[in-house]
Tab-separated table of C-alpha atoms in Angstrom:
chain	number	residue	atom	x	y	z
A	1	MET	CA	-37.653	99.649	93.410
A	2	LYS	CA	-38.335	96.269	91.847
A	3	LYS	CA	-39.878	98.059	88.916
A	4	LYS	CA	-36.758	100.196	88.506
A	5	MET	CA	-34.577	97.070	88.596
A	6	LEU	CA	-36.764	95.307	86.049
A	7	LEU	CA	-36.700	98.324	83.771
A	8	LEU	CA	-32.928	98.604	84.030
A	9	ASN	CA	-32.332	94.921	83.329
A	10	THR	CA	-34.734	95.007	80.412
A	11	THR	CA	-32.910	97.985	78.945
A	12	VAL	CA	-29.548	96.182	79.257
A	13	LEU	CA	-30.897	92.990	77.694
A	14	LEU	CA	-32.499	94.884	74.825
A	15	GLY	CA	-29.190	96.590	74.183
A	16	LEU	CA	-27.412	93.210	74.200
A	17	GLY	CA	-30.035	91.764	71.887
A	18	GLY	CA	-29.427	94.628	69.486
A	19	VAL	CA	-25.713	93.873	69.437
A	20	LEU	CA	-26.184	90.136	68.941
A	21	SER	CA	-28.866	90.421	66.253
A	22	THR	CA	-27.194	93.033	64.038
A	23	PRO	CA	-27.550	91.864	60.377
A	24	ALA	CA	-24.082	93.044	59.251
A	25	TYR	CA	-22.239	89.734	59.816
A	26	ALA	CA	-25.015	87.374	58.766
A	27	SER	CA	-25.649	89.259	55.539
A	28	THR	CA	-21.946	89.255	54.608
A	29	ILE	CA	-21.477	85.559	55.329
A	30	GLN	CA	-24.674	84.673	53.496
A	31	ASP	CA	-23.498	86.560	50.430
A	32	MET	CA	-20.110	84.862	50.539
A	33	GLU	CA	-21.709	81.443	51.026
A	34	SER	CA	-23.905	82.153	48.017
A	35	GLN	CA	-20.852	83.151	45.951
A	36	LYS	CA	-19.059	80.016	47.128
A	37	SER	CA	-22.016	77.868	46.041
A	38	GLN	CA	-22.015	79.537	42.606
A	39	ILE	CA	-18.279	78.964	42.227
A	40	GLN	CA	-18.683	75.317	43.220
A	41	ASN	CA	-21.367	74.927	40.560
A	42	GLN	CA	-19.117	76.582	37.986
A	43	ARG	CA	-16.226	74.316	38.988
A	44	GLN	CA	-18.487	71.302	38.676
A	45	ASP	CA	-19.386	72.333	35.109
A	46	VAL	CA	-15.747	73.051	34.259
A	47	GLN	CA	-14.569	69.742	35.721
A	48	SER	CA	-17.291	67.950	33.780
A	49	ASN	CA	-16.030	69.614	30.596
A	50	ILE	CA	-12.442	68.687	31.500
A	51	LYS	CA	-13.497	65.058	31.904
A	52	ALA	CA	-15.309	65.173	28.554
A	53	ALA	CA	-12.192	66.651	26.938
A	54	SER	CA	-10.040	63.942	28.549
A	55	ASP	CA	-12.416	61.225	27.336
A	56	GLU	CA	-12.329	62.722	23.833
A	57	LEU	CA	-8.530	62.749	23.939
A	58	ILE	CA	-8.518	59.065	24.895
A	59	ARG	CA	-10.943	58.255	22.056
A	60	LEU	CA	-8.924	60.288	19.560
A	61	GLN	CA	-5.712	58.627	20.718
A	62	ALA	CA	-7.220	55.162	20.257
A	63	GLU	CA	-8.492	56.154	16.818
A	64	GLN	CA	-5.124	57.626	15.949
A	65	ASP	CA	-3.307	54.492	17.155
A	66	GLN	CA	-5.563	52.381	14.969
A	67	MET	CA	-4.937	54.699	12.050
A	68	LYS	CA	-1.167	54.542	12.594
A	69	ALA	CA	-1.323	50.745	12.594
A	70	GLN	CA	-3.293	50.825	9.343
A	71	LEU	CA	-0.797	53.252	7.809
A	72	GLU	CA	2.070	50.952	8.805
A	73	ARG	CA	0.161	48.023	7.313
A	74	LEU	CA	-0.410	49.940	4.080
A	75	THR	CA	3.245	50.941	3.941
A	76	LEU	CA	4.260	47.295	4.345
A	77	ALA	CA	1.748	46.256	1.681
A	78	GLU	CA	3.019	48.961	-0.676
A	79	GLU	CA	6.603	47.802	-0.198
A	80	GLU	CA	5.639	44.177	-0.869
A	81	ASN	CA	3.611	45.131	-3.937
A	82	ASN	CA	6.451	47.290	-5.276
A	83	LYS	CA	8.860	44.368	-4.841
A	84	LYS	CA	6.461	42.073	-6.696
A	85	ALA	CA	5.980	44.699	-9.414
A	86	GLN	CA	9.744	45.073	-9.865
A	87	LYS	CA	10.207	41.298	-9.981
A	88	THR	CA	7.366	40.979	-12.470
A	89	GLU	CA	8.901	43.664	-14.676
A	90	ALA	CA	12.252	41.868	-14.532
A	91	ASP	CA	10.554	38.552	-15.390
A	92	ILE	CA	8.733	40.204	-18.288
A	93	LYS	CA	12.006	41.586	-19.665
A	94	GLU	CA	13.746	38.235	-19.272
A	95	THR	CA	10.863	36.357	-20.882
A	96	SER	CA	10.747	38.881	-23.709
A	97	LYS	CA	14.443	38.238	-24.356
A	98	GLN	CA	13.754	34.501	-24.414
A	99	VAL	CA	10.928	35.011	-26.897
A	100	GLU	CA	13.132	37.180	-29.108
A	101	GLN	CA	15.913	34.593	-28.967
A	102	LEU	CA	13.528	31.783	-29.843
A	103	GLU	CA	12.123	33.764	-32.744
A	104	LYS	CA	15.660	34.290	-34.040
A	105	GLU	CA	16.405	30.582	-33.665
A	106	ILE	CA	13.176	29.699	-35.443
A	107	LYS	CA	13.991	32.102	-38.252
A	108	LEU	CA	17.486	30.641	-38.631
A	109	LEU	CA	16.032	27.162	-38.516
A	110	GLN	CA	13.488	28.039	-41.182
A	111	GLU	CA	16.247	29.421	-43.388
A	112	LYS	CA	18.285	26.318	-42.764
A	113	LEU	CA	15.305	24.103	-43.524
A	114	GLU	CA	14.575	26.044	-46.710
A	115	LYS	CA	18.089	25.335	-47.839
A	116	ARG	CA	17.598	21.701	-46.962
A	117	ASN	CA	14.349	21.835	-48.903
A	118	ASP	CA	16.231	23.021	-51.976
A	119	ILE	CA	18.834	20.330	-51.470
A	120	LEU	CA	16.195	17.627	-51.105
A	121	LYS	CA	14.333	18.884	-54.184
A	122	ASP	CA	17.583	18.762	-56.139
A	123	ARG	CA	18.113	15.239	-54.876
A	124	ALA	CA	14.556	14.409	-55.894
A	125	ARG	CA	15.142	15.763	-59.406
A	126	SER	CA	18.367	13.807	-59.629
A	127	LEU	CA	16.501	10.756	-58.480
A	128	GLN	CA	13.860	11.369	-61.127
A	129	GLU	CA	16.432	11.795	-63.852
A	130	SER	CA	18.113	8.569	-62.821
A	131	GLY	CA	14.763	6.744	-62.794
A	132	GLY	CA	14.231	6.709	-59.061
A	133	ASN	CA	11.138	5.958	-56.992
A	134	VAL	CA	8.114	7.810	-58.444
A	135	GLU	CA	6.132	7.736	-55.144
A	136	TYR	CA	8.956	9.484	-53.315
A	137	LEU	CA	9.183	12.199	-55.958
A	138	GLN	CA	5.425	12.862	-56.026
A	139	VAL	CA	5.223	13.138	-52.242
A	140	LEU	CA	8.106	15.547	-51.993
A	141	LEU	CA	7.234	17.736	-54.943
A	142	GLY	CA	3.504	17.824	-54.082
A	143	SER	CA	3.888	19.206	-50.539
A	144	SER	CA	2.084	22.495	-49.768
A	145	SER	CA	4.549	23.789	-47.153
A	146	PHE	CA	7.879	22.957	-45.678
A	147	SER	CA	6.260	21.323	-42.638
A	148	ASP	CA	4.045	19.323	-44.962
A	149	PHE	CA	7.126	18.444	-46.971
A	150	VAL	CA	8.919	17.123	-43.840
A	151	ASP	CA	5.872	15.096	-42.792
A	152	ARG	CA	5.424	13.643	-46.299
A	153	ALA	CA	9.087	12.840	-46.666
A	154	LEU	CA	9.137	10.973	-43.349
A	155	ALA	CA	6.109	8.965	-44.521
A	156	VAL	CA	7.816	7.695	-47.621
A	157	SER	CA	9.304	4.332	-46.847
A	158	THR	CA	11.783	4.417	-49.708
A	159	ILE	CA	13.531	7.592	-48.517
A	160	VAL	CA	17.214	7.136	-48.065
A	161	ASP	CA	18.509	6.733	-44.528
A	162	ALA	CA	20.635	9.900	-44.647
A	163	ASP	CA	17.652	12.029	-45.681
A	164	ARG	CA	15.453	10.378	-43.064
A	165	GLY	CA	17.908	11.198	-40.243
A	166	ILE	CA	18.145	14.842	-41.311
A	167	LEU	CA	14.389	15.168	-41.592
A	168	LYS	CA	13.733	13.542	-38.200
A	169	GLU	CA	16.282	15.780	-36.506
A	170	THR	CA	14.794	18.854	-38.172
A	171	LYS	CA	11.262	17.821	-37.245
A	172	ASN	CA	12.177	17.327	-33.579
A	173	MET	CA	13.943	20.678	-33.400
A	174	GLN	CA	11.017	22.403	-35.050
A	175	ASP	CA	8.470	20.849	-32.662
A	176	GLU	CA	10.594	21.660	-29.626
A	177	LEU	CA	11.011	25.293	-30.647
A	178	LYS	CA	7.304	25.675	-31.317
A	179	THR	CA	6.504	24.239	-27.900
A	180	LYS	CA	8.980	26.533	-26.195
A	181	GLN	CA	7.705	29.529	-28.091
A	182	ALA	CA	4.106	28.772	-27.108
A	183	ASP	CA	5.100	28.292	-23.452
A	184	VAL	CA	7.101	31.490	-23.298
A	185	LYS	CA	4.372	33.533	-24.988
A	186	SER	CA	1.826	32.119	-22.553
A	187	LYS	CA	4.061	32.992	-19.628
A	188	LEU	CA	4.596	36.470	-21.013
A	189	ALA	CA	0.854	37.013	-21.319
A	190	SER	CA	0.370	35.900	-17.715
A	191	LEU	CA	3.118	38.212	-16.500
A	192	GLU	CA	1.613	41.102	-18.445
A	193	ASP	CA	-1.702	40.441	-16.669
A	194	MET	CA	0.064	40.465	-13.314
A	195	LYS	CA	1.845	43.681	-14.186
A	196	ALA	CA	-1.461	45.321	-15.171
A	197	GLU	CA	-3.058	44.408	-11.826
A	198	LEU	CA	-0.009	45.467	-9.834
A	199	ASP	CA	0.120	48.833	-11.609
A	200	GLU	CA	-3.545	49.435	-10.883
A	201	MET	CA	-3.140	48.305	-7.271
A	202	THR	CA	-0.114	50.536	-6.696
A	203	VAL	CA	-2.053	53.572	-7.909
A	204	GLN	CA	-4.999	52.701	-5.671
A	205	LEU	CA	-2.808	52.063	-2.623
A	206	SER	CA	-1.009	55.359	-3.184
A	207	ALA	CA	-4.355	57.166	-3.259
A	208	GLN	CA	-5.502	55.302	-0.153
A	209	LYS	CA	-2.316	56.197	1.703
A	210	LYS	CA	-2.869	59.880	0.889
A	211	GLN	CA	-6.384	59.558	2.290
A	212	LYS	CA	-5.081	57.966	5.452
A	213	ASP	CA	-2.378	60.607	5.819
A	214	ALA	CA	-4.995	63.350	5.505
A	215	LEU	CA	-7.186	61.642	8.094
A	216	ALA	CA	-4.235	61.202	10.446
A	217	LYS	CA	-3.473	64.928	10.124
A	218	GLU	CA	-7.107	65.753	10.851
A	219	LEU	CA	-7.022	63.579	13.967
A	220	LYS	CA	-3.798	65.234	15.093
A	221	ASP	CA	-5.328	68.697	14.628
A	222	LYS	CA	-8.388	67.663	16.626
A	223	GLU	CA	-6.165	66.302	19.368
A	224	ALA	CA	-4.193	69.571	19.537
A	225	LYS	CA	-7.378	71.651	19.760
A	226	ASN	CA	-8.772	69.362	22.432
A	227	GLU	CA	-5.523	69.653	24.416
A	228	GLU	CA	-5.746	73.421	24.142
A	229	LEU	CA	-9.375	73.362	25.338
A	230	LYS	CA	-8.456	71.063	28.215
A	231	ALA	CA	-5.587	73.346	29.270
A	232	SER	CA	-7.912	76.367	29.146
A	233	LEU	CA	-10.514	74.589	31.245
A	234	GLN	CA	-7.900	73.491	33.764
A	235	ALA	CA	-6.665	77.096	34.057
A	236	LYS	CA	-10.229	78.267	34.636
A	237	ASP	CA	-10.781	75.551	37.219
A	238	SER	CA	-7.582	76.575	38.996
A	239	SER	CA	-8.719	80.212	39.041
A	240	LEU	CA	-12.120	79.216	40.435
A	241	ALA	CA	-10.430	77.041	43.031
A	242	ASN	CA	-8.326	79.998	44.196
A	243	GLU	CA	-11.415	82.187	44.320
A	244	GLN	CA	-13.278	79.546	46.284
A	245	SER	CA	-10.358	79.169	48.703
A	246	THR	CA	-10.248	82.937	49.240
A	247	LEU	CA	-13.985	83.044	49.925
A	248	GLU	CA	-13.747	80.138	52.352
A	249	GLN	CA	-10.967	81.915	54.227
A	250	ASN	CA	-12.988	85.165	54.269
A	251	ILE	CA	-16.007	83.287	55.604
A	252	LYS	CA	-13.839	81.675	58.267
A	253	ASP	CA	-12.371	85.062	59.258
A	254	GLN	CA	-15.819	86.673	59.291
A	255	LYS	CA	-17.238	83.929	61.495
A	256	ALA	CA	-14.289	84.283	63.864
A	257	ALA	CA	-14.866	88.043	64.069
A	258	GLU	CA	-18.558	87.445	64.700
A	259	GLU	CA	-17.791	84.983	67.447
A	260	ALA	CA	-15.374	87.435	69.077
A	261	ALA	CA	-17.974	90.225	68.893
A	262	ARG	CA	-20.603	87.961	70.393
A	263	LYS	CA	-18.389	87.059	73.306
A	264	ALA	CA	-17.453	90.711	73.853
A	265	ALA	CA	-21.126	91.691	73.827
A	266	GLU	CA	-22.003	88.956	76.280
A	267	GLN	CA	-19.212	90.062	78.611
A	268	ALA	CA	-20.291	93.701	78.336
A	269	ALA	CA	-23.875	92.755	79.066
A	270	GLU	CA	-22.869	90.746	82.096
A	271	GLU	CA	-20.772	93.616	83.425
A	272	ALA	CA	-23.578	96.146	82.783
A	273	ALA	CA	-26.112	93.944	84.552
A	274	LYS	CA	-23.774	93.461	87.484
A	275	LYS	CA	-23.156	97.209	87.723
A	276	ALA	CA	-26.891	97.963	87.515
A	277	ALA	CA	-27.606	95.495	90.276
A	278	GLU	CA	-24.975	97.022	92.494
A	279	GLN	CA	-26.405	100.503	91.888
A	280	ALA	CA	-29.902	99.273	92.681
A	281	GLN	CA	-28.712	97.697	95.891
A	282	LYS	CA	-26.999	100.891	96.945
A	283	ALA	CA	-30.115	102.934	96.148
A	284	ALA	CA	-32.340	100.670	98.204
A	285	ALA	CA	-29.828	100.488	101.046
A	286	ALA	CA	-31.336	97.130	101.827
A	287	PRO	CA	-31.090	93.590	100.489
A	288	ALA	CA	-32.919	93.230	97.285
A	289	GLU	CA	-34.042	90.240	95.525
A	290	LYS	CA	-32.046	89.405	92.592
A	291	ALA	CA	-34.019	89.615	89.453
A	292	ASP	CA	-33.859	86.601	87.343
A	293	SER	CA	-32.462	87.429	84.065
A	294	SER	CA	-32.196	85.213	81.105
A	295	SER	CA	-30.006	86.142	78.252
A	296	ALA	CA	-30.885	84.597	74.973
A	297	LYS	CA	-27.923	83.753	72.985
A	298	ALA	CA	-28.761	83.998	69.363
A	299	GLU	CA	-26.485	82.177	67.072
A	300	ALA	CA	-25.810	83.656	63.704
A	301	PRO	CA	-27.143	81.472	60.915
A	302	LYS	CA	-24.578	79.349	59.262
A	303	ALA	CA	-24.870	78.892	55.537
A	304	SER	CA	-24.624	75.276	54.497
A	305	SER	CA	-23.094	74.022	51.284
A	306	ASN	CA	-23.470	70.626	49.705
A	307	ASP	CA	-20.207	69.085	48.588
A	308	VAL	CA	-20.287	67.505	45.182
A	309	ALA	CA	-19.485	63.784	45.344
A	310	PRO	CA	-16.817	62.563	42.890
A	311	THR	CA	-17.938	60.545	39.886
A	312	SER	CA	-16.593	57.505	39.218
A	313	ALA	CA	-17.165	32.619	21.801
A	314	PRO	CA	-19.423	29.876	20.284
A	315	ALA	CA	-18.424	27.088	17.886
A	316	PRO	CA	-18.039	28.233	14.238
A	317	LYS	CA	-20.883	27.675	11.766
A	318	ALA	CA	-20.728	27.674	7.976
A	319	SER	CA	-23.302	30.467	7.904
A	320	ASN	CA	-20.806	32.711	9.747
A	321	VAL	CA	-18.538	32.868	6.707
A	322	VAL	CA	-20.157	36.161	5.656
A	323	THR	CA	-19.203	37.846	8.952
A	324	VAL	CA	-15.925	36.277	10.120
A	325	GLY	CA	-13.973	38.674	7.916
A	326	ASN	CA	-15.471	41.804	9.501
A	327	ARG	CA	-12.562	41.897	11.966
A	328	TRP	CA	-10.247	42.823	9.077
A	329	ILE	CA	-12.323	45.762	7.830
A	330	GLY	CA	-10.127	48.823	8.332
A	331	ASN	CA	-7.323	46.576	9.641
A	332	SER	CA	-5.966	45.004	6.459
A	333	ALA	CA	-4.227	45.774	3.190
A	334	TYR	CA	-4.185	44.152	-0.254
A	335	VAL	CA	-0.978	42.409	-1.301
A	336	PHE	CA	-0.834	40.535	-4.582
A	337	GLY	CA	-0.010	36.945	-3.628
A	338	GLY	CA	-0.400	37.813	0.071
A	339	GLY	CA	-2.242	35.848	2.757
A	340	ARG	CA	-0.432	32.593	2.054
A	341	SER	CA	1.675	32.579	5.215
A	342	GLN	CA	0.809	32.952	8.895
A	343	SER	CA	2.901	36.116	9.052
A	344	ASP	CA	0.826	37.724	6.280
A	345	ILE	CA	-2.411	36.680	7.976
A	346	ASN	CA	-1.232	38.042	11.341
A	347	HIS	CA	-0.567	41.402	9.652
A	348	GLY	CA	-3.865	41.365	7.717
A	349	LEU	CA	-2.185	41.159	4.289
A	350	PHE	CA	-4.436	39.328	1.798
A	351	ASP	CA	-5.327	39.139	-1.856
A	352	CYS	CA	-8.869	38.249	-2.904
A	353	SER	CA	-8.486	34.448	-3.155
A	354	SER	CA	-6.414	34.022	0.030
A	355	PHE	CA	-9.024	36.003	2.001
A	356	VAL	CA	-11.826	33.728	0.738
A	357	HIS	CA	-9.714	30.676	1.672
A	358	TRP	CA	-9.060	32.125	5.166
A	359	ALA	CA	-12.738	33.008	5.758
A	360	TYR	CA	-13.948	29.510	4.901
A	361	ALA	CA	-11.164	27.961	6.995
A	362	GLN	CA	-12.536	29.871	10.020
A	363	VAL	CA	-15.837	27.993	9.713
A	364	GLY	CA	-14.191	24.621	9.153
A	365	VAL	CA	-14.298	24.439	5.346
A	366	ASN	CA	-11.058	23.610	3.507
A	367	LEU	CA	-10.800	25.051	-0.004
A	368	GLY	CA	-7.570	23.252	-0.904
A	369	PRO	CA	-3.871	24.033	-0.335
A	370	LEU	CA	-3.397	27.641	0.802
A	371	GLY	CA	-0.168	28.029	-1.168
A	372	SER	CA	-1.842	27.400	-4.528
A	373	VAL	CA	-5.282	28.949	-4.021
A	374	SER	CA	-6.348	31.326	-6.803
A	375	THR	CA	-9.481	32.576	-8.500
A	376	GLU	CA	-8.995	29.748	-11.000
A	377	THR	CA	-9.026	27.043	-8.281
A	378	LEU	CA	-11.914	28.662	-6.397
A	379	LYS	CA	-14.245	28.775	-9.383
A	380	HIS	CA	-13.995	24.964	-9.501
A	381	ALA	CA	-14.271	24.500	-5.715
A	382	GLY	CA	-18.047	24.075	-5.582
A	383	THR	CA	-21.192	24.011	-7.692
A	384	GLN	CA	-22.007	26.830	-10.101
A	385	VAL	CA	-25.478	28.288	-9.653
A	386	SER	CA	-27.466	30.952	-11.431
A	387	SER	CA	-26.916	34.521	-10.266
A	388	SER	CA	-30.696	34.746	-9.787
A	389	GLN	CA	-30.365	32.090	-7.059
A	390	MET	CA	-27.434	33.770	-5.332
A	391	GLN	CA	-27.472	33.556	-1.528
A	392	PRO	CA	-25.156	34.642	1.334
A	393	GLY	CA	-21.957	32.587	1.449
A	394	ASP	CA	-21.760	32.036	-2.332
A	395	LEU	CA	-18.566	33.017	-4.148
A	396	VAL	CA	-19.001	35.760	-6.734
A	397	PHE	CA	-16.521	36.461	-9.537
A	398	PHE	CA	-15.582	39.604	-11.436
A	399	ASP	CA	-13.698	40.295	-14.657
A	400	THR	CA	-11.057	42.864	-13.648
A	401	TYR	CA	-7.591	42.705	-15.189
A	402	LYS	CA	-8.585	39.323	-16.633
A	403	LYS	CA	-11.614	37.046	-16.717
A	404	ASP	CA	-12.478	35.875	-13.192
A	405	GLY	CA	-9.703	38.142	-11.945
A	406	HIS	CA	-11.440	38.903	-8.635
A	407	VAL	CA	-13.518	36.877	-6.152
A	408	GLY	CA	-15.506	37.690	-3.016
A	409	ILE	CA	-18.158	36.267	-0.680
A	410	TYR	CA	-21.761	37.379	-1.185
A	411	VAL	CA	-23.250	38.749	2.059
A	412	GLY	CA	-26.752	39.582	0.787
A	413	GLY	CA	-28.479	42.802	-0.168
A	414	GLY	CA	-26.469	43.145	-3.368
A	415	LYS	CA	-23.161	43.342	-1.457
A	416	PHE	CA	-20.083	41.155	-1.036
A	417	ILE	CA	-17.064	41.067	1.261
A	418	GLY	CA	-13.596	40.570	-0.125
A	419	ALA	CA	-10.011	41.797	-0.158
A	420	GLN	CA	-10.263	44.733	-2.558
A	421	SER	CA	-7.072	46.190	-4.002
A	422	SER	CA	-8.104	49.749	-3.111
A	423	THR	CA	-9.293	49.199	0.466
A	424	GLY	CA	-8.102	45.862	1.802
A	425	VAL	CA	-10.880	43.736	3.285
A	426	ALA	CA	-14.155	45.625	2.856
A	427	ILE	CA	-17.824	45.202	1.977
A	428	ALA	CA	-18.595	46.498	-1.518
A	429	ASN	CA	-21.775	47.074	-3.486
A	430	MET	CA	-22.107	44.861	-6.554
A	431	SER	CA	-25.573	46.071	-7.520
A	432	SER	CA	-24.328	49.409	-8.871
A	433	GLY	CA	-21.188	51.197	-9.995
A	434	TYR	CA	-17.805	49.588	-10.656
A	435	TRP	CA	-18.485	46.116	-9.272
A	436	LYS	CA	-21.813	45.816	-11.074
A	437	GLN	CA	-19.968	46.475	-14.339
A	438	LYS	CA	-17.262	43.936	-13.478
A	439	PHE	CA	-19.548	41.137	-12.160
A	440	ASN	CA	-19.519	38.386	-14.801
A	441	GLY	CA	-22.438	36.335	-13.465
A	442	ARG	CA	-20.314	33.455	-12.157
A	443	VAL	CA	-21.624	32.257	-8.770
A	444	VAL	CA	-20.126	29.234	-6.979
A	445	ARG	CA	-21.789	27.587	-4.001
A	446	ILE	CA	-19.413	25.816	-1.618
């Protein structure tokens, strides 16, 4: 009888073990856990790409902001240069009118003096006929030009007072007009030089602005494409998140179903064992020992997933003059006559001489009054040395629209830093190309 009971219990337990160890649930959950892990890895890659796209957008925005500031600076510089060009043109026209007027006055004066010359010669002849002073007649009649005539006449002591007054007045007027004419012509030449540089600078700034506009457009296009990529990645991440959520819910439901099946199987096994025991007792018609039974409860394996953790000034030295201006590279614009006020400096608006003055001021060297600094004053600010002895920090000069029309600071290696009309503050090569042709050999050591 005991053997029958043992056999019956064993059969029940084997049947229960078959129910509890069926691979259907475990295989399904394992597959879903594997899919979930793959989706998590995909989401991690997508989120990494989203972060990279976001970082690129931030970088592009910063670059674009800098470019916009430079474009605004160039626009301001262009406006200032156009104003100066218009004023220069107006000054040239006004000075030209003054020169024309002076030339007319000089011509009238010369005609008037020629008439006086005839009158004085007639007076001299009359004086000769009446037996006048021979020295006076020889001086007047022997003059080589009207100016010589006036000078000779004034030197003759015996000239009559009336003639002397006329000659002195004429001489003074003539000298004054010549002085004015020379001054006006000099001013006109200077204004013409300014106009030539401004015209060249306006053309260069216009070309530079077109370059900047093209670059700004390129940056904007890149930003749009990056935004589109980011949006696409975010959509993909959202889709993967939904898929992951669905899988997690399916896994949860599957585990709940497995747990319910396990409990049902356990209950069925208990009831079957109880029924078998009762039948055995009835068959024996006597008390029977209860067979010890142990039911092994096998737990279905649970897939584990690893969650991805979230990611998270010294004192100035003179030798620094070659580098202090680097802060303005890409952040400045050339303005003729600019850099002579704090407002201009704050906006990075310089011309070549004001930039040199500013750079040396940063290392404690004063190159004279800021308001009057020019290439002319700077070439006398230190000691001239041979170009073969040139060293960093020396001033180098170039013949552009005029002799010594441009100045910069030598930085070594055949290069210099300066406020260039085409680029603003920049480092340029003076060992080849344009600046090599324009370098005149003048080197000044401060």
